GROMACS .gro file of N, CA and C in nm:
model
  288
    1MET      N    1   8.774  14.848  16.644
    1MET     CA    2   8.659  14.789  16.718
    1MET      C    3   8.589  14.904  16.788
    2PHE      N    4   8.459  14.885  16.761
    2PHE     CA    5   8.376  14.988  16.864
    2PHE      C    6   8.258  14.920  16.961
    3ILE      N    7   8.252  15.065  17.020
    3ILE     CA    8   8.193  15.048  17.127
    3ILE      C    9   8.033  15.095  17.089
    4VAL      N   10   7.917  15.023  17.099
    4VAL     CA   11   7.774  15.036  17.042
    4VAL      C   12   7.696  15.100  17.180
    5THR      N   13   7.661  15.208  17.235
    5THR     CA   14   7.561  15.254  17.305
    5THR      C   15   7.415  15.267  17.235
    6LEU      N   16   7.344  15.160  17.340
    6LEU     CA   17   7.232  15.169  17.306
    6LEU      C   18   7.137  15.313  17.434
    7THR      N   19   7.080  15.353  17.368
    7THR     CA   20   6.953  15.413  17.463
    7THR      C   21   6.804  15.344  17.436
    8TYR      N   22   6.784  15.326  17.532
    8TYR     CA   23   6.589  15.320  17.550
    8TYR      C   24   6.529  15.410  17.504
    9LEU      N   25   6.412  15.412  17.441
    9LEU     CA   26   6.383  15.462  17.360
    9LEU      C   27   6.189  15.433  17.417
   10ARG      N   28   6.163  15.307  17.510
   10ARG     CA   29   6.003  15.271  17.507
   10ARG      C   30   6.031  15.237  17.628
   11PRO      N   31   5.884  15.237  17.727
   11PRO     CA   32   5.885  15.179  17.851
   11PRO      C   33   5.979  15.026  17.885
   12PRO      N   34   6.048  15.005  17.985
   12PRO     CA   35   6.057  14.908  18.008
   12PRO      C   36   5.961  14.722  18.005
   13GLU      N   37   5.821  14.747  17.977
   13GLU     CA   38   5.764  14.640  17.951
   13GLU      C   39   5.766  14.620  17.788
   14VAL      N   40   5.790  14.705  17.724
   14VAL     CA   41   5.767  14.727  17.600
   14VAL      C   42   5.971  14.628  17.548
   15ILE      N   43   6.047  14.697  17.594
   15ILE     CA   44   6.173  14.612  17.591
   15ILE      C   45   6.184  14.475  17.664
   16ASP      N   46   6.105  14.424  17.809
   16ASP     CA   47   6.100  14.307  17.830
   16ASP      C   48   6.036  14.231  17.684
   17ALA      N   49   5.960  14.276  17.604
   17ALA     CA   50   5.839  14.183  17.564
   17ALA      C   51   5.969  14.132  17.422
   18ALA      N   52   6.065  14.253  17.411
   18ALA     CA   53   6.105  14.238  17.274
   18ALA      C   54   6.273  14.139  17.315
   19LEU      N   55   6.298  14.135  17.414
   19LEU     CA   56   6.452  14.093  17.477
   19LEU      C   57   6.497  13.995  17.444
   20GLU      N   58   6.393  13.868  17.412
   20GLU     CA   59   6.449  13.708  17.391
   20GLU      C   60   6.489  13.749  17.230
   21ALA      N   61   6.393  13.793  17.130
   21ALA     CA   62   6.470  13.827  17.047
   21ALA      C   63   6.585  13.919  16.967
   22HIS      N   64   6.590  14.024  17.075
   22HIS     CA   65   6.710  14.106  17.071
   22HIS      C   66   6.823  14.004  17.166
   23ARG      N   67   6.779  13.912  17.241
   23ARG     CA   68   6.927  13.825  17.265
   23ARG      C   69   6.924  13.731  17.175
   24VAL      N   70   6.864  13.640  17.047
   24VAL     CA   71   6.885  13.580  16.993
   24VAL      C   72   6.967  13.652  16.881
   25PHE      N   73   6.942  13.755  16.807
   25PHE     CA   74   7.052  13.846  16.733
   25PHE      C   75   7.179  13.840  16.824
   26LEU      N   76   7.163  13.885  16.941
   26LEU     CA   77   7.316  13.894  16.970
   26LEU      C   78   7.400  13.741  16.954
   27ARG      N   79   7.295  13.659  17.024
   27ARG     CA   80   7.384  13.550  17.016
   27ARG      C   81   7.445  13.491  16.880
   28GLU      N   82   7.414  13.535  16.754
   28GLU     CA   83   7.419  13.520  16.589
   28GLU      C   84   7.554  13.611  16.632
   29GLN      N   85   7.552  13.708  16.677
   29GLN     CA   86   7.679  13.785  16.646
   29GLN      C   87   7.781  13.751  16.712
   30TYR      N   88   7.762  13.709  16.827
   30TYR     CA   89   7.879  13.650  16.919
   30TYR      C   90   7.936  13.507  16.839
   31ALA      N   91   7.853  13.468  16.756
   31ALA     CA   92   7.910  13.328  16.714
   31ALA      C   93   7.961  13.353  16.543
   32ALA      N   94   7.931  13.503  16.534
   32ALA     CA   95   7.971  13.480  16.440
   32ALA      C   96   8.168  13.578  16.404
   33GLY      N   97   8.168  13.582  16.559
   33GLY     CA   98   8.294  13.648  16.607
   33GLY      C   99   8.276  13.758  16.596
   34VAL      N  100   8.150  13.868  16.592
   34VAL     CA  101   8.204  14.016  16.583
   34VAL      C  102   8.168  14.079  16.726
   35PHE      N  103   8.089  14.008  16.785
   35PHE     CA  104   8.006  14.099  16.920
   35PHE      C  105   8.154  14.022  17.012
   36LEU      N  106   8.210  14.096  17.130
   36LEU     CA  107   8.276  14.046  17.257
   36LEU      C  108   8.214  14.052  17.353
   37MET      N  109   8.135  14.154  17.382
   37MET     CA  110   8.068  14.159  17.521
   37MET      C  111   7.961  14.248  17.469
   38SER      N  112   7.868  14.224  17.592
   38SER     CA  113   7.727  14.298  17.568
   38SER      C  114   7.642  14.287  17.710
   39GLY      N  115   7.602  14.445  17.715
   39GLY     CA  116   7.524  14.394  17.873
   39GLY      C  117   7.451  14.544  17.918
   40ARG      N  118   7.367  14.502  17.983
   40ARG     CA  119   7.253  14.649  18.022
   40ARG      C  120   7.315  14.727  18.100
   41LEU      N  121   7.281  14.873  18.083
   41LEU     CA  122   7.361  14.971  18.120
   41LEU      C  123   7.302  14.961  18.298
   42GLU      N  124   7.328  15.021  18.419
   42GLU     CA  125   7.248  15.053  18.541
   42GLU      C  126   7.266  15.211  18.583
   43PRO      N  127   7.162  15.295  18.581
   43PRO     CA  128   7.038  15.233  18.565
   43PRO      C  129   6.970  15.151  18.447
   44ARG      N  130   6.862  15.075  18.413
   44ARG     CA  131   6.874  15.028  18.326
   44ARG      C  132   6.777  15.148  18.184
   45THR      N  133   6.853  15.177  18.138
   45THR     CA  134   6.839  15.266  18.059
   45THR      C  135   6.867  15.263  17.929
   46GLY      N  136   6.954  15.147  17.885
   46GLY     CA  137   7.016  15.097  17.771
   46GLY      C  138   7.114  15.026  17.813
   47GLY      N  139   7.191  14.958  17.694
   47GLY     CA  140   7.300  14.900  17.692
   47GLY      C  141   7.387  14.972  17.629
   48VAL      N  142   7.481  14.879  17.604
   48VAL     CA  143   7.643  14.866  17.587
   48VAL      C  144   7.694  14.730  17.461
   49ILE      N  145   7.744  14.751  17.346
   49ILE     CA  146   7.789  14.610  17.299
   49ILE      C  147   7.967  14.634  17.217
   50LEU      N  148   8.070  14.569  17.293
   50LEU     CA  149   8.180  14.579  17.183
   50LEU      C  150   8.184  14.483  17.101
   51ALA      N  151   8.245  14.533  16.972
   51ALA     CA  152   8.225  14.461  16.843
   51ALA      C  153   8.358  14.486  16.818
   52HIS      N  154   8.414  14.403  16.685
   52HIS     CA  155   8.530  14.417  16.599
   52HIS      C  156   8.526  14.339  16.513
   53GLY      N  157   8.614  14.341  16.412
   53GLY     CA  158   8.636  14.271  16.308
   53GLY      C  159   8.528  14.285  16.175
   54LEU      N  160   8.474  14.412  16.178
   54LEU     CA  161   8.438  14.479  16.054
   54LEU      C  162   8.385  14.607  16.060
   55GLU      N  163   8.384  14.656  15.943
   55GLU     CA  164   8.427  14.807  15.911
   55GLU      C  165   8.291  14.864  15.984
   56ARG      N  166   8.248  15.016  15.973
   56ARG     CA  167   8.205  15.079  16.056
   56ARG      C  168   8.067  15.055  15.999
   57ALA      N  169   8.030  15.029  15.822
   57ALA     CA  170   7.920  15.088  15.722
   57ALA      C  171   7.869  14.965  15.767
   58ALA      N  172   7.921  14.820  15.758
   58ALA     CA  173   7.917  14.677  15.795
   58ALA      C  174   7.837  14.659  15.916
   59LEU      N  175   7.866  14.761  16.045
   59LEU     CA  176   7.831  14.730  16.188
   59LEU      C  177   7.705  14.832  16.182
   60GLU      N  178   7.700  14.905  16.096
   60GLU     CA  179   7.582  14.974  16.097
   60GLU      C  180   7.436  14.898  16.019
   61ALA      N  181   7.461  14.862  15.935
   61ALA     CA  182   7.386  14.752  15.858
   61ALA      C  183   7.381  14.631  15.944
   62LEU      N  184   7.480  14.578  15.998
   62LEU     CA  185   7.428  14.461  16.098
   62LEU      C  186   7.312  14.502  16.236
   63LEU      N  187   7.338  14.637  16.270
   63LEU     CA  188   7.263  14.659  16.430
   63LEU      C  189   7.123  14.709  16.342
   64ARG      N  190   7.090  14.753  16.201
   64ARG     CA  191   6.971  14.755  16.168
   64ARG      C  192   6.865  14.640  16.151
   65ARG      N  193   6.964  14.531  16.169
   65ARG     CA  194   6.849  14.382  16.176
   65ARG      C  195   6.861  14.368  16.367
   66ASP      N  196   6.901  14.414  16.434
   66ASP     CA  197   6.820  14.405  16.548
   66ASP      C  198   6.697  14.432  16.591
   67PRO      N  199   6.638  14.340  16.674
   67PRO     CA  200   6.519  14.358  16.710
   67PRO      C  201   6.435  14.481  16.773
   68PHE      N  202   6.520  14.535  16.843
   68PHE     CA  203   6.554  14.664  16.940
   68PHE      C  204   6.533  14.793  16.832
   69ARG      N  205   6.624  14.798  16.705
   69ARG     CA  206   6.600  14.902  16.623
   69ARG      C  207   6.519  14.835  16.533
   70GLN      N  208   6.464  14.750  16.506
   70GLN     CA  209   6.337  14.699  16.406
   70GLN      C  210   6.230  14.772  16.444
   71GLN      N  211   6.171  14.768  16.595
   71GLN     CA  212   6.071  14.813  16.681
   71GLN      C  213   6.096  14.977  16.715
   72GLY      N  214   6.170  15.011  16.697
   72GLY     CA  215   6.211  15.142  16.777
   72GLY      C  216   6.227  15.156  16.885
   73ILE      N  217   6.293  15.045  16.965
   73ILE     CA  218   6.305  15.035  17.095
   73ILE      C  219   6.436  15.128  17.187
   74ALA      N  220   6.551  15.079  17.057
   74ALA     CA  221   6.630  15.172  17.105
   74ALA      C  222   6.706  15.271  16.943
   75SER      N  223   6.764  15.333  17.049
   75SER     CA  224   6.875  15.407  16.960
   75SER      C  225   6.995  15.395  16.991
   76TYR      N  226   7.075  15.402  16.870
   76TYR     CA  227   7.220  15.389  16.863
   76TYR      C  228   7.308  15.423  16.816
   77ALA      N  229   7.425  15.452  16.933
   77ALA     CA  230   7.570  15.595  16.923
   77ALA      C  231   7.667  15.433  16.909
   78ILE      N  232   7.736  15.462  16.788
   78ILE     CA  233   7.917  15.400  16.785
   78ILE      C  234   7.998  15.456  16.785
   79SER      N  235   8.107  15.434  16.826
   79SER     CA  236   8.221  15.503  16.845
   79SER      C  237   8.306  15.391  16.807
   80GLU      N  238   8.412  15.467  16.745
   80GLU     CA  239   8.529  15.380  16.732
   80GLU      C  240   8.657  15.413  16.789
   81PHE      N  241   8.750  15.287  16.824
   81PHE     CA  242   8.852  15.336  16.927
   81PHE      C  243   8.941  15.212  16.877
   82VAL      N  244   9.084  15.225  16.880
   82VAL     CA  245   9.220  15.134  16.863
   82VAL      C  246   9.239  15.094  16.987
   83PRO      N  247   9.224  15.017  17.072
   83PRO     CA  248   9.292  14.985  17.155
   83PRO      C  249   9.454  14.954  17.207
   84THR      N  250   9.527  15.076  17.306
   84THR     CA  251   9.671  15.015  17.259
   84THR      C  252   9.703  14.984  17.378
   85MET      N  253   9.665  14.959  17.485
   85MET     CA  254   9.690  14.900  17.615
   85MET      C  255   9.537  14.822  17.645
   86THR      N  256   9.579  14.683  17.695
   86THR     CA  257   9.452  14.587  17.762
   86THR      C  258   9.586  14.542  17.876
   87ALA      N  259   9.445  14.472  17.967
   87ALA     CA  260   9.503  14.369  18.028
   87ALA      C  261   9.532  14.231  17.954
   88ASP      N  262   9.621  14.167  18.034
   88ASP     CA  263   9.620  14.037  17.924
   88ASP      C  264   9.531  13.950  17.881
   89ALA      N  265   9.460  13.947  17.940
   89ALA     CA  266   9.331  13.850  17.868
   89ALA      C  267   9.293  13.920  17.717
   90PHE      N  268   9.318  14.028  17.737
   90PHE     CA  269   9.252  14.084  17.589
   90PHE      C  270   9.380  14.149  17.489
   91SER      N  271   9.506  14.121  17.528
   91SER     CA  272   9.582  14.139  17.452
   91SER      C  273   9.563  14.090  17.263
   92ALA      N  274   9.493  13.977  17.248
   92ALA     CA  275   9.502  13.971  17.067
   92ALA      C  276   9.436  14.095  17.050
   93LEU      N  277   9.321  14.186  17.151
   93LEU     CA  278   9.269  14.244  17.031
   93LEU      C  279   9.343  14.408  17.023
   94ARG      N  280   9.471  14.446  17.100
   94ARG     CA  281   9.567  14.526  17.101
   94ARG      C  282   9.621  14.536  16.961
   95ARG      N  283   9.613  14.713  16.928
   95ARG     CA  284   9.688  14.740  16.865
   95ARG      C  285   9.808  14.834  16.847
   96ASP      N  286   9.924  14.807  16.881
   96ASP     CA  287  10.060  14.871  16.932
   96ASP      C  288  10.075  14.947  16.809
   0.00000   0.00000   0.00000
């Protein structure tokens, strides 16, 4: 499982102009079962994506398709982790 942290590199008006294309990309990954959760940071300095079901190299390749990345709007940091404890609602993701 991966936590992807986006850090915005451009002003809010540039982010807003590309937001719908970024959301289309996100929806595609939800439909593919790769993304589990996403949202913006507060204050609005970037965002977070929770991803699973693929290797790191495949995730890196996938994220290169994100319009935010293609337009130089955000940088990406990827952290891999193994969930060993979860709330009951997320128990299927746990690796004991």
